[in-house]
mmCIF file of C-alpha atoms and ligand atoms in Angstrom:
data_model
loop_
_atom_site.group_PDB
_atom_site.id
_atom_site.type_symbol
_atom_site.label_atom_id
_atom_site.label_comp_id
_atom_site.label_asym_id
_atom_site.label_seq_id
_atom_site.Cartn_x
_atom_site.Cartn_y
_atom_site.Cartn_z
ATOM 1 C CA UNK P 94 2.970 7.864 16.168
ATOM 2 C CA UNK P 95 -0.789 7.784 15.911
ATOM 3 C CA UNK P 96 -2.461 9.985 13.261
ATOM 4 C CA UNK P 97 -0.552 7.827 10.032
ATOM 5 C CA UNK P 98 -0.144 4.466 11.567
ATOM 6 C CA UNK P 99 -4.220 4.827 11.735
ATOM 7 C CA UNK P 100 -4.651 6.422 8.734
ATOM 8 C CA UNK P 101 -2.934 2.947 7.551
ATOM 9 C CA UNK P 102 -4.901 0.940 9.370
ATOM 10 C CA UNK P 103 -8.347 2.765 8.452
ATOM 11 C CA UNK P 104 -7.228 2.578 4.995
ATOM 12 C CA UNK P 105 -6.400 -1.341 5.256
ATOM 13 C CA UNK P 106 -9.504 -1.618 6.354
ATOM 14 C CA UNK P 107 -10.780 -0.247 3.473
ATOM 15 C CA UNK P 108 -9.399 -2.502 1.394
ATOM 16 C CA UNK P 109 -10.817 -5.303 3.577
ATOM 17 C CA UNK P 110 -13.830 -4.512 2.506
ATOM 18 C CA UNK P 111 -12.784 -4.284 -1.302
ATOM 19 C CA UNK P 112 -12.470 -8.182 -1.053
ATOM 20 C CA UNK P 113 -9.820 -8.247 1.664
ATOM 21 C CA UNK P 114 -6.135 -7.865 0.150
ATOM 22 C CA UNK P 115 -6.902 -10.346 -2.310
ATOM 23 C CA UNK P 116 -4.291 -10.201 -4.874
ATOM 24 C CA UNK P 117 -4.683 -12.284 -8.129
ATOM 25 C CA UNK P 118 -1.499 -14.083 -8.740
ATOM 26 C CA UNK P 119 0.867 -14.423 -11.622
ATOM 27 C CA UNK P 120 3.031 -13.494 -8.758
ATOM 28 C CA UNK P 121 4.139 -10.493 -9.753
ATOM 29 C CA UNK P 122 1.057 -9.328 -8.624
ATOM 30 C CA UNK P 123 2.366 -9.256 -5.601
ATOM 31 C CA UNK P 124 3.941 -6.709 -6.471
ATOM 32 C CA UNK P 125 1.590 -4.725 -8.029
ATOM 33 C CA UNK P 126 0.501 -1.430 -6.165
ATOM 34 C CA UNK P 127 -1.921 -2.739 -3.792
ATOM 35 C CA UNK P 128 -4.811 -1.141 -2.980
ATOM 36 C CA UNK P 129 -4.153 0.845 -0.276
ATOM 37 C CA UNK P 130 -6.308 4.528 -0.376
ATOM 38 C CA UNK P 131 -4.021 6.693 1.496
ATOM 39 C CA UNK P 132 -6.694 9.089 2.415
ATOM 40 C CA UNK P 133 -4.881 12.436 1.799
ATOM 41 C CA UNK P 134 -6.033 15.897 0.963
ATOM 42 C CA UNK P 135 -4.199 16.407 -2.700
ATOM 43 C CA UNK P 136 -1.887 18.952 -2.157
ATOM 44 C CA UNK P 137 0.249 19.375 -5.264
ATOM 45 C CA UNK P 138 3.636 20.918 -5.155
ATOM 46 C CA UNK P 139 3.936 20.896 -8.903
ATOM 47 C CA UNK P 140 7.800 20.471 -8.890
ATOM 48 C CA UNK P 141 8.537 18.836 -11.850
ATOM 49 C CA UNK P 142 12.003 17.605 -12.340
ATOM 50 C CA UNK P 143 13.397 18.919 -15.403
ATOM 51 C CA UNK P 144 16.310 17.514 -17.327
ATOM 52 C CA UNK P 145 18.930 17.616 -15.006
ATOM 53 C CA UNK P 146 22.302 16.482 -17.239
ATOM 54 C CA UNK P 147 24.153 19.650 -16.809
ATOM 55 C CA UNK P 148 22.961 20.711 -13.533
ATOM 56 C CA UNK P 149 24.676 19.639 -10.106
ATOM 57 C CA UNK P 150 21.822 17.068 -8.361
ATOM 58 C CA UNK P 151 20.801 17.867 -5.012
ATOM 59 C CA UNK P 152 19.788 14.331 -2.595
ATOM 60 C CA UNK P 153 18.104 13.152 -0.073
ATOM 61 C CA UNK P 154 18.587 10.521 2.606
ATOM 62 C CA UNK P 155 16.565 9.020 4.402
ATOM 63 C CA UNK P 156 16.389 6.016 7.490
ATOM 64 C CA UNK P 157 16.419 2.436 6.606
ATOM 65 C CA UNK P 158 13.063 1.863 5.726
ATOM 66 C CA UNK P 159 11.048 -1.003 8.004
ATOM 67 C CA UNK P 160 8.336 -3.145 8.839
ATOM 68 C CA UNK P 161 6.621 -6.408 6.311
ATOM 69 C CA UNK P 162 7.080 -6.027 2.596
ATOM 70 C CA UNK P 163 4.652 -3.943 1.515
ATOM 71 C CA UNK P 164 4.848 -1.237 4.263
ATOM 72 C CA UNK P 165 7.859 -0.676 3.084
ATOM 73 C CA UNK P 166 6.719 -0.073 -0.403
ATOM 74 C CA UNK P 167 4.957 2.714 0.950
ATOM 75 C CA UNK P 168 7.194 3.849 2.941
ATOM 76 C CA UNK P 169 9.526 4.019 -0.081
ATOM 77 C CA UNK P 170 7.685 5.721 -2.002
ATOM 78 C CA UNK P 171 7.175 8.237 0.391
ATOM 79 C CA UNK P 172 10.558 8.950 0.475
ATOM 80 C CA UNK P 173 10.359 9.265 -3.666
ATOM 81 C CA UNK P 174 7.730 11.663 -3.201
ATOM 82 C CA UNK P 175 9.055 13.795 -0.611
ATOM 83 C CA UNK P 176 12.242 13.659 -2.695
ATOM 84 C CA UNK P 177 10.376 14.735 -5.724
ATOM 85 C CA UNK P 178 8.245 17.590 -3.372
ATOM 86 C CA UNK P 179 11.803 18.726 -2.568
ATOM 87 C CA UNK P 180 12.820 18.881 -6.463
ATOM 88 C CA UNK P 181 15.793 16.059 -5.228
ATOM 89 C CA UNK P 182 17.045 12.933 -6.061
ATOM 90 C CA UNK P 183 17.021 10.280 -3.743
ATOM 91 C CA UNK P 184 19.893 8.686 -2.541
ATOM 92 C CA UNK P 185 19.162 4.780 -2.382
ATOM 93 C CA UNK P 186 17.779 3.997 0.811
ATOM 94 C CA UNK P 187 18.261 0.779 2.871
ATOM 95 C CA UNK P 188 15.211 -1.649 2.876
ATOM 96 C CA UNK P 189 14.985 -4.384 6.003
ATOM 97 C CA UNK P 190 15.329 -7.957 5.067
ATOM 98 C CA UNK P 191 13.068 -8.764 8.275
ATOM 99 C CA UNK P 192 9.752 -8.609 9.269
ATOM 100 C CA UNK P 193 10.661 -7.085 12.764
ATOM 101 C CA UNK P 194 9.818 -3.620 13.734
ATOM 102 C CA UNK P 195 10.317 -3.325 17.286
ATOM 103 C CA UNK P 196 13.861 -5.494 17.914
ATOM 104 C CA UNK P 197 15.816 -2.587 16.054
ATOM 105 C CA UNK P 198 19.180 -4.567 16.544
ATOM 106 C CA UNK P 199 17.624 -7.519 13.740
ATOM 107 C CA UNK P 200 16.282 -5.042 11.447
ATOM 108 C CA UNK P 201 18.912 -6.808 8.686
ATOM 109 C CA UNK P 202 19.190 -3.273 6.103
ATOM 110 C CA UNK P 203 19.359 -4.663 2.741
ATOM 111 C CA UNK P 204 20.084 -2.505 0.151
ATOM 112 C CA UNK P 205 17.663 -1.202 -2.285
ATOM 113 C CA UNK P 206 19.263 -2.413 -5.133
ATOM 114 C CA UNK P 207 19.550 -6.145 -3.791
ATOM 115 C CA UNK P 208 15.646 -6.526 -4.300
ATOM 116 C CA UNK P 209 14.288 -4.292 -6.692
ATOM 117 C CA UNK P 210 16.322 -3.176 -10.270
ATOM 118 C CA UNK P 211 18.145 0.074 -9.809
ATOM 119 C CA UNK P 212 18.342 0.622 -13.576
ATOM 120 C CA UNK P 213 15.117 -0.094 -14.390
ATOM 121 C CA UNK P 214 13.838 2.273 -11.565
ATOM 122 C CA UNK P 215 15.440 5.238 -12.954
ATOM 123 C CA UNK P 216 14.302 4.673 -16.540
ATOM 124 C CA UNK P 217 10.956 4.005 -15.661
ATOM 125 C CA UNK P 218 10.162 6.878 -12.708
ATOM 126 C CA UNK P 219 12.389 9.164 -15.442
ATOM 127 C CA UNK P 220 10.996 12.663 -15.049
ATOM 128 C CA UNK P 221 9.242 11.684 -11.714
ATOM 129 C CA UNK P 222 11.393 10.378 -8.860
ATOM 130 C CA UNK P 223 15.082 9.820 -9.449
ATOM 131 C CA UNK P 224 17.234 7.374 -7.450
ATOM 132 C CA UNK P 225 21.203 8.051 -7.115
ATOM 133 C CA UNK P 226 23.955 6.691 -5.424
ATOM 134 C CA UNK P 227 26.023 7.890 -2.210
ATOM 135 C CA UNK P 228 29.057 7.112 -5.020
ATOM 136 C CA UNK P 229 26.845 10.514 -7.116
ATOM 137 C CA UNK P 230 27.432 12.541 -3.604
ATOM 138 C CA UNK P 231 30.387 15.562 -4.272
ATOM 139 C CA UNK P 232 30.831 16.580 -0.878
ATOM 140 C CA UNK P 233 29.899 14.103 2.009
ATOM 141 C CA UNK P 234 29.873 17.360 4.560
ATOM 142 C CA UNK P 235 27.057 19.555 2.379
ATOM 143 C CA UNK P 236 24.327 18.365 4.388
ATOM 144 C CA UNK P 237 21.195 20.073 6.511
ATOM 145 C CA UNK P 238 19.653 17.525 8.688
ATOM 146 C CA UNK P 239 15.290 17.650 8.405
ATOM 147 C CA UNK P 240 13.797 16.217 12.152
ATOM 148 C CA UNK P 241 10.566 14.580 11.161
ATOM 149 C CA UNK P 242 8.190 15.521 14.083
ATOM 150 C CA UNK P 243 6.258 12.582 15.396
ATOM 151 C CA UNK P 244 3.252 12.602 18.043
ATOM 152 C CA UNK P 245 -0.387 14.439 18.170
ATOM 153 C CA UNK P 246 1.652 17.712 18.043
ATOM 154 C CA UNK P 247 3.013 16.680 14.017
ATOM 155 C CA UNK P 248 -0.189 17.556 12.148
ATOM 156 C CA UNK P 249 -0.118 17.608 8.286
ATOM 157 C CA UNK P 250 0.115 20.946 8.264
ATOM 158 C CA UNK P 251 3.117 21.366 10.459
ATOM 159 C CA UNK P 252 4.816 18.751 8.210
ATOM 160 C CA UNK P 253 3.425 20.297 5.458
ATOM 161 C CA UNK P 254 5.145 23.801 5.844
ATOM 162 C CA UNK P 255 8.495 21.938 6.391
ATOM 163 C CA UNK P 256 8.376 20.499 3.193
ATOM 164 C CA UNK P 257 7.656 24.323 2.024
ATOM 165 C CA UNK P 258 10.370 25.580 3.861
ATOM 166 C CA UNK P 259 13.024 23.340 2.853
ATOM 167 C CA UNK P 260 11.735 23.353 -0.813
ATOM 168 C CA UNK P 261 13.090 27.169 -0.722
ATOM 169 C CA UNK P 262 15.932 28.036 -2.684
ATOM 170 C CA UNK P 263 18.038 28.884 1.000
ATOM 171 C CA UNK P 264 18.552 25.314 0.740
ATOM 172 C CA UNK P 265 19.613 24.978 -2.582
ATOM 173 C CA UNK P 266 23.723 25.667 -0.977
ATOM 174 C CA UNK P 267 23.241 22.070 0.802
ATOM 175 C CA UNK P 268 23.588 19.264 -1.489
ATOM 176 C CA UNK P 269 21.887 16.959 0.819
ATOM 177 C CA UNK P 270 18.710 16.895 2.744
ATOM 178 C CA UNK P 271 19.074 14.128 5.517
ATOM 179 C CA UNK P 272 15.991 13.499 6.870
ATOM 180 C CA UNK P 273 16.234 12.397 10.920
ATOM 181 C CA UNK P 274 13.452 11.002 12.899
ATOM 182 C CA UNK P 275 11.800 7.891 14.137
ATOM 183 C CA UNK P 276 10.334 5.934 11.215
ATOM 184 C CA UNK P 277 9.285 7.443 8.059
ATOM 185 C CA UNK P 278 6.400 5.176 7.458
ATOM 186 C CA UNK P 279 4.770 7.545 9.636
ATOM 187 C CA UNK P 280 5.029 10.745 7.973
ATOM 188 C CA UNK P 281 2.438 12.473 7.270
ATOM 189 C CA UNK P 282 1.601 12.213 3.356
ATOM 190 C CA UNK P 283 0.608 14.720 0.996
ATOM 191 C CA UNK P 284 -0.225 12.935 -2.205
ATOM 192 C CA UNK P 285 -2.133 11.515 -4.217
ATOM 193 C CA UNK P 286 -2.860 7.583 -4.790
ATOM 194 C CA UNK P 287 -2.153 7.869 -8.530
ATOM 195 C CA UNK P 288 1.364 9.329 -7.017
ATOM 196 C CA UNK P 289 1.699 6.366 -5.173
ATOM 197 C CA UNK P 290 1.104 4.550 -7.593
ATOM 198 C CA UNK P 291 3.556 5.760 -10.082
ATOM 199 C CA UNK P 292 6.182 4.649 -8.091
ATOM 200 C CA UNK P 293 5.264 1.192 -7.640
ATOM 201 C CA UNK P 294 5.322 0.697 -11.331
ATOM 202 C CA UNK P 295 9.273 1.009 -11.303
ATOM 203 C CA UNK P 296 9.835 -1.312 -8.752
ATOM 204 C CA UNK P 297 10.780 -4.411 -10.674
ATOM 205 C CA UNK P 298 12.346 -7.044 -8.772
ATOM 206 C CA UNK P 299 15.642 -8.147 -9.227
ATOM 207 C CA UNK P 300 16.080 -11.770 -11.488
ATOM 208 C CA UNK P 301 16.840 -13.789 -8.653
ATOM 209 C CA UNK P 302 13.916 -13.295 -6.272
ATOM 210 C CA UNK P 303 11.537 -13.011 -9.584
ATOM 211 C CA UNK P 304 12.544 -16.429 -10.440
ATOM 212 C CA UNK P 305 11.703 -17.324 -6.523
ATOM 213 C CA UNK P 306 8.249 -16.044 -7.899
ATOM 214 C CA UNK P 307 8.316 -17.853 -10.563
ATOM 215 C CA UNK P 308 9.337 -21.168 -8.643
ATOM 216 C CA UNK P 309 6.068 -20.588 -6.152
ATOM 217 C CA UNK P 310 3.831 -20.641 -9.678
ATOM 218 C CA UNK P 311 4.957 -23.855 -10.841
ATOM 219 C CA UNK P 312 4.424 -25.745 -7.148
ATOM 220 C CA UNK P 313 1.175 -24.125 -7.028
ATOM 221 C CA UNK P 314 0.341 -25.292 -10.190
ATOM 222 C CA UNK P 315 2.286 -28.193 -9.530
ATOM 223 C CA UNK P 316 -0.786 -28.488 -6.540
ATOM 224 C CA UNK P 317 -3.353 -27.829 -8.946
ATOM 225 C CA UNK P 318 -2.548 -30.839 -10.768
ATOM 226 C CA UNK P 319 -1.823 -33.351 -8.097
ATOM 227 C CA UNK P 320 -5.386 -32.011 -6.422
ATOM 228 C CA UNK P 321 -6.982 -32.638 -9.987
ATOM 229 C CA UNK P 322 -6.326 -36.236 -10.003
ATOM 230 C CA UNK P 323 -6.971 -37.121 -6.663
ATOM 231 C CA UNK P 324 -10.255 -35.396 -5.935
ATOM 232 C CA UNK P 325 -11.944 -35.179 -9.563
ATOM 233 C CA UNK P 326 -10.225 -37.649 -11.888
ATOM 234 C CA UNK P 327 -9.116 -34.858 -13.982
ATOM 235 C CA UNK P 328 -12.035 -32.755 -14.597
ATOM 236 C CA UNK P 329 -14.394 -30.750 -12.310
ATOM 237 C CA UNK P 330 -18.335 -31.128 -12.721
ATOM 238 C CA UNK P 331 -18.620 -28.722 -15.599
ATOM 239 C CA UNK P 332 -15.593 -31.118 -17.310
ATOM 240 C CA UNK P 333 -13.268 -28.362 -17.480
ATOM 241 C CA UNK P 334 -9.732 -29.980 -16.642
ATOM 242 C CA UNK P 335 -8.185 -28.783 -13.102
ATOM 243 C CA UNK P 336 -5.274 -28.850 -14.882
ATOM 244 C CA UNK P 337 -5.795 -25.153 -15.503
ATOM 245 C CA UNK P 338 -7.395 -24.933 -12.454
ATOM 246 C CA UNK P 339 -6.852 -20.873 -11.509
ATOM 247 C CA UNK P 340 -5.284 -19.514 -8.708
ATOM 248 C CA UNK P 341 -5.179 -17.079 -6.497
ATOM 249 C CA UNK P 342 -3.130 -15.201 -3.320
ATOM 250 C CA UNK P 343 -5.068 -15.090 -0.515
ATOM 251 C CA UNK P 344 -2.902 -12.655 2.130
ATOM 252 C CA UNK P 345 -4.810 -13.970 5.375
ATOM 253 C CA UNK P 346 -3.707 -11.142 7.728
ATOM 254 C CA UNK P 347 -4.287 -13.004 11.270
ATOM 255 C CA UNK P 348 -1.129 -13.712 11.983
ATOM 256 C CA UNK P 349 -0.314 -12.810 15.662
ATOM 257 C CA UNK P 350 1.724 -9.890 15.295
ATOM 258 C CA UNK P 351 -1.357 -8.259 13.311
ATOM 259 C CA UNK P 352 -4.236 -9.511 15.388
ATOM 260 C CA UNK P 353 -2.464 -8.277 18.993
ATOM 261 C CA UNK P 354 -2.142 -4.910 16.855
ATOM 262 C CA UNK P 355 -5.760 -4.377 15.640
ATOM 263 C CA UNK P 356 -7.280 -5.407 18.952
ATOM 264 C CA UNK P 357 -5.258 -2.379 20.496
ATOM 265 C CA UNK P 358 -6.583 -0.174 17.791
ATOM 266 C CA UNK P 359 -10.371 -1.635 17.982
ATOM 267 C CA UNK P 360 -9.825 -0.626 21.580
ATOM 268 C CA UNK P 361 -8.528 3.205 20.937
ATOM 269 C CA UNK P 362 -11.249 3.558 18.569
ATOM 270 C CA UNK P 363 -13.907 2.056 20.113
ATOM 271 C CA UNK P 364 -15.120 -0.147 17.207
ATOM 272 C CA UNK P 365 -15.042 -4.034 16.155
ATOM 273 C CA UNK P 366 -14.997 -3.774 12.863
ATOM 274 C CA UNK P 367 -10.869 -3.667 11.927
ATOM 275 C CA UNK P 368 -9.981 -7.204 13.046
ATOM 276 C CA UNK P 369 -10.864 -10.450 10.847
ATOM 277 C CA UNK P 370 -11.539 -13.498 11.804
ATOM 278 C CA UNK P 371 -10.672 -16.310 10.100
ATOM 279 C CA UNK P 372 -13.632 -17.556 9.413
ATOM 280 C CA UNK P 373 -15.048 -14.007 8.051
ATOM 281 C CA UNK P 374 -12.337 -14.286 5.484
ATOM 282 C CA UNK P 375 -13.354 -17.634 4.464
ATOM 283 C CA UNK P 376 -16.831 -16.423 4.219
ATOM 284 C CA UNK P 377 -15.611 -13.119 2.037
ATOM 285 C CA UNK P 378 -13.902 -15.497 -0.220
ATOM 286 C CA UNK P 379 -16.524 -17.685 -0.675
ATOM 287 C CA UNK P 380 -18.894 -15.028 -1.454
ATOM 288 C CA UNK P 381 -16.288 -14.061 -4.045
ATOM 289 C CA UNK P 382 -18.767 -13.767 -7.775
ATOM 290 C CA UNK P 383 -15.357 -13.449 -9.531
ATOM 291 C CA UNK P 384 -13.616 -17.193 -8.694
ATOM 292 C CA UNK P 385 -14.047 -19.771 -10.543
ATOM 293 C CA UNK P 386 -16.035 -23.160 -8.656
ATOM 294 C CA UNK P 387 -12.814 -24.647 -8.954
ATOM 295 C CA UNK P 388 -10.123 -22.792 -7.388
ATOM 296 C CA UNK P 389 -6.823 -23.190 -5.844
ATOM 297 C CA UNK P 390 -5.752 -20.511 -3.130
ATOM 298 C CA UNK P 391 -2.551 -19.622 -2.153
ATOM 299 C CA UNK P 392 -2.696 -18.735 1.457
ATOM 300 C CA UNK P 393 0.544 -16.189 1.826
ATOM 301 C CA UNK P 394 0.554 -16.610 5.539
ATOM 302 C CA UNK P 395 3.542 -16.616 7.774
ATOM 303 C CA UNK P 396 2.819 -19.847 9.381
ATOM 304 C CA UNK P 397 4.973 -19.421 12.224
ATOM 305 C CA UNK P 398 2.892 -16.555 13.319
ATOM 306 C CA UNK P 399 -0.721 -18.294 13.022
ATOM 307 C CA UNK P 400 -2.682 -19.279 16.562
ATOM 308 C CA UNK P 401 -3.985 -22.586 15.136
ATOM 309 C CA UNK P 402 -3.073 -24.753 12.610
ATOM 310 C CA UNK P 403 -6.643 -25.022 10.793
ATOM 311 C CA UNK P 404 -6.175 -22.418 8.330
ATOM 312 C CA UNK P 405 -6.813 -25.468 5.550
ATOM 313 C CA UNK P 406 -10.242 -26.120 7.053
ATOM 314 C CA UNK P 407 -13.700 -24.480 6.540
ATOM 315 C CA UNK P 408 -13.025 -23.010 2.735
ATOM 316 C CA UNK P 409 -16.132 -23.458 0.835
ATOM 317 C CA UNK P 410 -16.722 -26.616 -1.866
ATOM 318 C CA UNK P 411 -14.288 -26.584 -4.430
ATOM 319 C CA UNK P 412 -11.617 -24.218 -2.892
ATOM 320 C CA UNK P 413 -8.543 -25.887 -3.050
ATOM 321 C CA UNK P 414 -6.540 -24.537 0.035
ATOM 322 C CA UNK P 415 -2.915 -24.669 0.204
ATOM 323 C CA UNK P 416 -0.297 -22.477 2.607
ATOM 324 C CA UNK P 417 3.074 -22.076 2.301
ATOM 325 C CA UNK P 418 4.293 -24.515 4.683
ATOM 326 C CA UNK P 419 2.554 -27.835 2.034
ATOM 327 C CA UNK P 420 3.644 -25.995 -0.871
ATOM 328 C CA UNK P 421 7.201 -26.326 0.494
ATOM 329 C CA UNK P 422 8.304 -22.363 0.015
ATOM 330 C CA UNK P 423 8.863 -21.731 3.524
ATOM 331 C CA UNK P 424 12.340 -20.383 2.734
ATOM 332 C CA UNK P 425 11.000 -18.030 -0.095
ATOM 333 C CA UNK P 426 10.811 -14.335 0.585
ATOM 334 C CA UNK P 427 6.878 -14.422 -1.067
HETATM 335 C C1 NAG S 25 15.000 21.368 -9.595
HETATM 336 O O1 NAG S 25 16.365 21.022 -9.502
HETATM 337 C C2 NAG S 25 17.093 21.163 -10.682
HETATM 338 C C3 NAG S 25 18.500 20.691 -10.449
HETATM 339 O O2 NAG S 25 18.667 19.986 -9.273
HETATM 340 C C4 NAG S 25 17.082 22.627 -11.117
HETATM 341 O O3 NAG S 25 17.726 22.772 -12.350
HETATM 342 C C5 NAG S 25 15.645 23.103 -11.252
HETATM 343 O O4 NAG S 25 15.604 24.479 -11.520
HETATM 344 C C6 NAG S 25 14.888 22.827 -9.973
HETATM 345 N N1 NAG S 25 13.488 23.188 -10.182
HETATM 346 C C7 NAG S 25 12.818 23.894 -9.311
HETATM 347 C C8 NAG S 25 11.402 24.170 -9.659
HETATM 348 O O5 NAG S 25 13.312 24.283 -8.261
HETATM 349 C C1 NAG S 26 31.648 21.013 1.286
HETATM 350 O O1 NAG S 26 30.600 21.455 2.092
HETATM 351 C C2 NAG S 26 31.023 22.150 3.244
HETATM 352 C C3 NAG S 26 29.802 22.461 4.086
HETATM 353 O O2 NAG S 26 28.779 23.061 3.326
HETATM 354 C C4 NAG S 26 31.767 23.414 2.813
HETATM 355 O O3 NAG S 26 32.224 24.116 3.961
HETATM 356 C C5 NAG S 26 32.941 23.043 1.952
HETATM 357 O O4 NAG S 26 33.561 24.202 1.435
HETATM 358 C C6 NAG S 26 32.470 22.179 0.778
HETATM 359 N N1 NAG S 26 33.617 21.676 0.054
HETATM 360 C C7 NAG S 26 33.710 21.799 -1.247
HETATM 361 C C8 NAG S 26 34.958 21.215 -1.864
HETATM 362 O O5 NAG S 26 32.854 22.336 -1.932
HETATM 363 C C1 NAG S 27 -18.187 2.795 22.490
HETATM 364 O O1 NAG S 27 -19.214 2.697 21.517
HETATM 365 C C2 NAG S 27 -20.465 2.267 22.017
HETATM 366 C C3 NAG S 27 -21.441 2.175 20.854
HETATM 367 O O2 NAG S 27 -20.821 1.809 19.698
HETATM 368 C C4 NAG S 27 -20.982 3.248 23.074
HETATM 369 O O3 NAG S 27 -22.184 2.779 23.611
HETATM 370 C C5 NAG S 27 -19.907 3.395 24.157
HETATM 371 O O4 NAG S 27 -20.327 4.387 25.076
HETATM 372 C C6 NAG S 27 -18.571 3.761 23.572
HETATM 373 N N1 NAG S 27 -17.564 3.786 24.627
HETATM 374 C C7 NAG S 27 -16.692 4.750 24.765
HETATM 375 C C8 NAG S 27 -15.707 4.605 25.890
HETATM 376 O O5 NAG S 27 -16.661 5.718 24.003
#
């Protein structure tokens, strides 16, 4: 499994350094591509899909796509781009409603189009990626099965000259592709960020969970104000009311099932330096230029999966700390 899950991990840490995964929320932030640098050497395919109306469309399928929320933004659009590589469209794949990765019997699929806008996918991504339905499939038995490789053996290359070979117009008799194989959030990846990016700009979420979004906003502004009048009588030093007080999304990754998780890989790679500590983030955040001396942070942590309950404590003067479990959006998916 090794070669992309570290590649991942590297990369995370990467972004660590950019500030930690601080994300700046008018929730939908969220999600916003994050800023994950998926080191890859650029190799470009050049495929581009051209208008397709009067041509039969050739799929892919792919597993149901796992692991926390944003992993599987990745690993979705990894299955766009290998779609794309392999000039197909591809066939709406099943997300996981649950943060599990190992308990494969609670892995809860959820369909793509229950969280993110189907619609609105296609019309923005048109020309790029293109996502159908198994309804758009004319014959169910037209399919080659692809085996992902996994292990040290599966180099880039290797998965490379698979994508050449079933890019080749031999396959062009098989209306779909299915790709087999243990998880494709470790692929191997071929492309670049901005590629990555692309993607993530279609992905709007569907009204429902957007208005979940929009709920969290209010209580944490909601916060803001209740915080304003208790602690500073309505204004802050400078006088400027806390009613506006700004806020941000603080993703404090130390829950358990991370921290067990970067230990092991501190320990395969011989260095400290991928784990944080709780209090490093508070110092990071504190040495932040960009907040504001008054601040509210949202601390998107899954509570249930924290060591200690003193994630409130330590935050530097005029941080205004609050996790999901005050804010009372336990239930959310945010
Ligand atoms: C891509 O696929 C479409 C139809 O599926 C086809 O018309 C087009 O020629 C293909 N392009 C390449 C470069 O294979
Ligand atoms: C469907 O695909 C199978 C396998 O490629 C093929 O044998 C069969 O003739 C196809 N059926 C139609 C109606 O095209
Ligand atoms: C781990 O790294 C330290 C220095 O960073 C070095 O002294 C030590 O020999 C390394 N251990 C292994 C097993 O490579």
């Amino acid at each position: 499994m090794d070669l992309s899950i570290f590649r991942f991990h590297i990369s995370s840490l990467v972004s660590k350094c950019l500030l930690l995964l601080l994300m700046a929320l008018i929730i939908r932030t969220l999600l916003l591509p994050n800023s994950f640098s998926l080191v890859s050497k650029n190799y470009e395919f050049g495929l581009l899909k051209s208008d397709v109306r009067n041509v039969k469309l050739k799929f892919l399928e792919v597993p149901q796509i796992v692991w926390g929320f944003n992993n599987q933004k990745i690993a979705f659009a990894r299955a766009c781009l290998t779609a794309r590589t392999l000039n197909r469209s591809l066939l709406m794949p099943s997300l996981s409603a649950s943060l599990f990765y190992k308990e494969i019997d609670q892995l809860q699929p959820i369909s793509f189009h229950k969280i993110f806008q189907f619609e609105k996918f296609n019309s923005l991504c048109h020309g790029f990626v293109q996502l159908s339905r198994y309804s758009d499939l004319t014959n169910q038995s037209s399919i080659i099965n692809l085996h992902k490789g996994s292990g040290r053996k599966w180099t880039l290359e290797r998965d490379l000259d698979q994508l050449k070979e079933f890019s080749k117009q031999d396959y062009d008799v098989y209306e779909t592709i299915r790709i087999l194989g243990k998880n494709p959030f470790l692929w191997h990846d071929h492309w670049p960020v901005s590629d990555y990016a692309k993607v993530f700009e279609c992905l709007v979420l569907v009204d429902e969970i957007s208005k979940e979004a929009d709920e969290v906003v209010s209580k944490i502004k909601h916060f803001g104000s209740v915080v304003s009048k208790i602690k500073h009588f309505g204004s802050d030093k400078n006088g400027v009311s806390l009613d506006q007080t700004p806020y941000v999304a603080i993703h404090m990754r130390i829950e358990k099932d991370w921290m067990i998780h970067c230990k092991k890989l501190e320990q395969r790679s011989n260095v400290s330096d991928i784990c944080s500590s709780r209090e490093e983030i508070m110092t990071r955040v504190a040495n932040l230029r960009t907040l504001k001396s008054s601040t509210i942070l949202y601390l998107a942590v899954v509570n249930k999966l924290l060591e200690d309950n003193l994630i409130l404590i330590g935050w530097k003067e005029g941080m205004h700390p609050v996790d999901k479990k005050r804010l009372g959006v336990v239930g959310y998916r945010l």
